[in-house]
mmCIF file of C-alpha atoms in Angstrom:
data_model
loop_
_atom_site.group_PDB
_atom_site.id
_atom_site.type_symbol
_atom_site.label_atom_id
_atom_site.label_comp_id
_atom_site.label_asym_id
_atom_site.label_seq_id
_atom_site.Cartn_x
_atom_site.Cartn_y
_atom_site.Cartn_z
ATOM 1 C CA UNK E 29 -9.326 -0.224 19.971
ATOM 2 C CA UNK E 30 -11.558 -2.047 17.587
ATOM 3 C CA UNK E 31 -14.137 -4.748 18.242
ATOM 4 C CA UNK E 32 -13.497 -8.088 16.566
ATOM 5 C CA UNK E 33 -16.158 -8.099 15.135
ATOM 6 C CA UNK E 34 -15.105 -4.694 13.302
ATOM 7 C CA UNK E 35 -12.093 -6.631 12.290
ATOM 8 C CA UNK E 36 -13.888 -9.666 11.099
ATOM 9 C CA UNK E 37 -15.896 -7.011 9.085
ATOM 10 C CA UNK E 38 -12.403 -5.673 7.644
ATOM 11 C CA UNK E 39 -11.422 -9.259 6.709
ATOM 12 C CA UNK E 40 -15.068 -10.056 4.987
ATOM 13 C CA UNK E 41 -14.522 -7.241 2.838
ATOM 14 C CA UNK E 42 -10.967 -7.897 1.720
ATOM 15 C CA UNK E 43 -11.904 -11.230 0.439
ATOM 16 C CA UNK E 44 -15.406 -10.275 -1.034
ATOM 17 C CA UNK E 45 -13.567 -7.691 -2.934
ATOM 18 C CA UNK E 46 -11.170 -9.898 -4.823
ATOM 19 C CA UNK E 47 -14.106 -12.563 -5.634
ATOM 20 C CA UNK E 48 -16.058 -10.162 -7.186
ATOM 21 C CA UNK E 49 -12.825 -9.934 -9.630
ATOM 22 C CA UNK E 50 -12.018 -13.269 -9.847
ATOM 23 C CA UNK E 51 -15.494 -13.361 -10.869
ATOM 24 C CA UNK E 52 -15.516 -10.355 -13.192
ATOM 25 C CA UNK E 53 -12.377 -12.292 -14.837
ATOM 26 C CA UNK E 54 -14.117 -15.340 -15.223
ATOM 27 C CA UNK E 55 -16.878 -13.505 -16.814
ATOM 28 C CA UNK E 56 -14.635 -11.860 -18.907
ATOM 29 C CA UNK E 57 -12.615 -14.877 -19.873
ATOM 30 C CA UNK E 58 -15.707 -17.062 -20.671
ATOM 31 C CA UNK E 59 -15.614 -19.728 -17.947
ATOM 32 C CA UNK E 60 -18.792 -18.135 -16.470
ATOM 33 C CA UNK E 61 -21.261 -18.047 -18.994
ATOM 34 C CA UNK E 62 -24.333 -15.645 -17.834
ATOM 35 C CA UNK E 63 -26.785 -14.766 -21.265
ATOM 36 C CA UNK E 64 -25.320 -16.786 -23.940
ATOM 37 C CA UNK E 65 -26.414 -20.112 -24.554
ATOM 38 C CA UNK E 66 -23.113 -21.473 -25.592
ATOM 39 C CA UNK E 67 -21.409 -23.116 -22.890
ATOM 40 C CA UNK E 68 -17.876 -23.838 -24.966
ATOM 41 C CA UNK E 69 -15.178 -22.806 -22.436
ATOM 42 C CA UNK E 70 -18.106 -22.843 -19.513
ATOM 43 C CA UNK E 71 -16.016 -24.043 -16.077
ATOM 44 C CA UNK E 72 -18.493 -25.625 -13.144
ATOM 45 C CA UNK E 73 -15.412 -24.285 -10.708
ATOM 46 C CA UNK E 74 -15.634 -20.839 -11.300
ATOM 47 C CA UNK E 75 -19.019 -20.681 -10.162
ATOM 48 C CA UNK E 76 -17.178 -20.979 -6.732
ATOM 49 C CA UNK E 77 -15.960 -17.313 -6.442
ATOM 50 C CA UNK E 78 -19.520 -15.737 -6.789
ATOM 51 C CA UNK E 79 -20.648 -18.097 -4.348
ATOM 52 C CA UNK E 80 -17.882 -17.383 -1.300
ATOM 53 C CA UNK E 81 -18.209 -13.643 -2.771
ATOM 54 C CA UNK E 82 -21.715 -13.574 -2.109
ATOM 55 C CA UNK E 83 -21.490 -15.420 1.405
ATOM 56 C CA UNK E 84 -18.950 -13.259 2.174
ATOM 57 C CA UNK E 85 -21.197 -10.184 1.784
ATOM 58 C CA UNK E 86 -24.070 -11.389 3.261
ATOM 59 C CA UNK E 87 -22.181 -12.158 6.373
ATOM 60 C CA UNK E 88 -20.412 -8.825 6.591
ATOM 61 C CA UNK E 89 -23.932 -7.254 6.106
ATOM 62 C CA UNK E 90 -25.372 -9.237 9.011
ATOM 63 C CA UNK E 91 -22.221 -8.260 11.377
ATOM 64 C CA UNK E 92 -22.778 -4.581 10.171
ATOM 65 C CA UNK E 93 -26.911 -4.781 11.000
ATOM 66 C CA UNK E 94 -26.639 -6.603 14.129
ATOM 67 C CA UNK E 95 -23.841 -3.782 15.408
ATOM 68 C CA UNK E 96 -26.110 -1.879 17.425
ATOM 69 C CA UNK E 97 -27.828 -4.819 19.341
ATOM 70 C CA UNK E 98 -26.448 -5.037 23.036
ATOM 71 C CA UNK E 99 -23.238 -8.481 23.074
ATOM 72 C CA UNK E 100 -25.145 -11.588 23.442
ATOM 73 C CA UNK E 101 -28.064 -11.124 21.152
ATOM 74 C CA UNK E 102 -26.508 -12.069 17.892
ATOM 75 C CA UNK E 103 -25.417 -16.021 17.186
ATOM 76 C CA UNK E 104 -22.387 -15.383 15.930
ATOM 77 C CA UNK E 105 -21.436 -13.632 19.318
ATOM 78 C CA UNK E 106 -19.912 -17.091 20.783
ATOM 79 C CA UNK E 107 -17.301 -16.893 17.908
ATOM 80 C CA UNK E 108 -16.261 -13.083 17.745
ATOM 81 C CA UNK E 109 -17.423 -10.279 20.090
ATOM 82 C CA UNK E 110 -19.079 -6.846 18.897
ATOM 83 C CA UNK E 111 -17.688 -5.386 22.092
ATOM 84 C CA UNK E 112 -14.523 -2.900 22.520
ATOM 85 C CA UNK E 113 -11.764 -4.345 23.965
ATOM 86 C CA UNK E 114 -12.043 -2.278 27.440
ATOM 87 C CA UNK E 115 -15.045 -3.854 27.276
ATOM 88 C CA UNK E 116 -14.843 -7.037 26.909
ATOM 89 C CA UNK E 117 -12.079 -6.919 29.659
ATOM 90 C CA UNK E 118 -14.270 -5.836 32.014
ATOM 91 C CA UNK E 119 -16.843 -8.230 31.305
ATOM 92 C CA UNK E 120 -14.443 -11.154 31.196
ATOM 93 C CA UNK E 121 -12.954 -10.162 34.700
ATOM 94 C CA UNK E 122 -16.254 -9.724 35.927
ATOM 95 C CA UNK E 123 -17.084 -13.464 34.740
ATOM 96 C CA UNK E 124 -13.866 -14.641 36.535
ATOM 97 C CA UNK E 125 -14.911 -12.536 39.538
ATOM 98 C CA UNK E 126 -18.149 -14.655 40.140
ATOM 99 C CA UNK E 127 -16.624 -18.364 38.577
ATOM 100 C CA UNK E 128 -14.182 -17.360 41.610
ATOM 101 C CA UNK E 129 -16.307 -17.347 44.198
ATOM 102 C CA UNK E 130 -18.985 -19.781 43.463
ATOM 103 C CA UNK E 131 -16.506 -22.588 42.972
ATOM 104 C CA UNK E 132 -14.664 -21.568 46.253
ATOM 105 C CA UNK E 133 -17.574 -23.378 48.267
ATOM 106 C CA UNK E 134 -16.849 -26.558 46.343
ATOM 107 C CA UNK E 135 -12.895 -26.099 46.375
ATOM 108 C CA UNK E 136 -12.460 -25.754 50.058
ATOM 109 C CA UNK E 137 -15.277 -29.139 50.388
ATOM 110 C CA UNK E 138 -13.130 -30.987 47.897
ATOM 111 C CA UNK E 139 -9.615 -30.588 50.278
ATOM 112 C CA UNK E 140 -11.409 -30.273 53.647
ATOM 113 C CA UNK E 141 -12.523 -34.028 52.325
ATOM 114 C CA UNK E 142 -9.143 -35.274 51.150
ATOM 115 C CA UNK E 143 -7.613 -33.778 54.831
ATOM 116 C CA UNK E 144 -10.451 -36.004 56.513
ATOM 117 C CA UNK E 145 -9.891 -39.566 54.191
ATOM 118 C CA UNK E 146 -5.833 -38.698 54.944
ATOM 119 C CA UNK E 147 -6.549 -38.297 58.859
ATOM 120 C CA UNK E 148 -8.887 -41.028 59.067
ATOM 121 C CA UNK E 149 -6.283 -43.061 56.778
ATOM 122 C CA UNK E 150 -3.733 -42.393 58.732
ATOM 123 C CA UNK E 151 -5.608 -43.261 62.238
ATOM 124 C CA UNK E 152 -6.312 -46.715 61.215
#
């Protein structure tokens, strides 16, 4: 199974790709204006799809460099794991494991309280 992250990667890639056309068009078509000084059919919107196509790359290069760094050392970790599923399964049950037991302690305080205020409610 993949990794998110390897499927974030995917989706990065299949946008990137059609900017850099939609850019290539707008070249083409005049609305991005690169060497020439004339600015005639020049459109300040276009400049748009470089930009995302560019962000777009940069990130999927940064998920591709950070891919051999243990889970946890890369920001974008909270959002999307670099881990394999079987993986991540095991670490999430081992997280549930020990949230599990160390609010058990509290748990059993919490209704061993409520019994006491009900008995001592009900003695009065």
């Amino acid at each position: 199974m993949d990794s998110p992250a390897s499927r974030v990667e995917r989706v990065l890639i299949g946008l990137a790709v059609p900017l850099y056309l939609l850019t290539a068009l707008a070249i083409a078509d005049g609305r991005i204006v690169i060497l020439s000084e004339s600015n005639v059919d020049e459109d300040s919107f276009a400049y748009v799809f470089p930009a995302l196509a560019v962000l777009a790359t940069l990130l999927y290069t940064y998920i591709r460099g950070v891919g051999s760094r243990p889970h946890g050392d890369s920001p974008l970790d909270r959002w999307f794991s670099r881990e394999s599923e079987d993986e991540m399964r095991e670490r999430l049950r081992q997280e549930q494991m020990e949230a599990d037991v160390s609010s058990m302690g509290s748990a059993w305080a919490e209704k061993e309280k409520e019994h006491l205020e009900r008995t001592l409610g009900e003695e009065e």
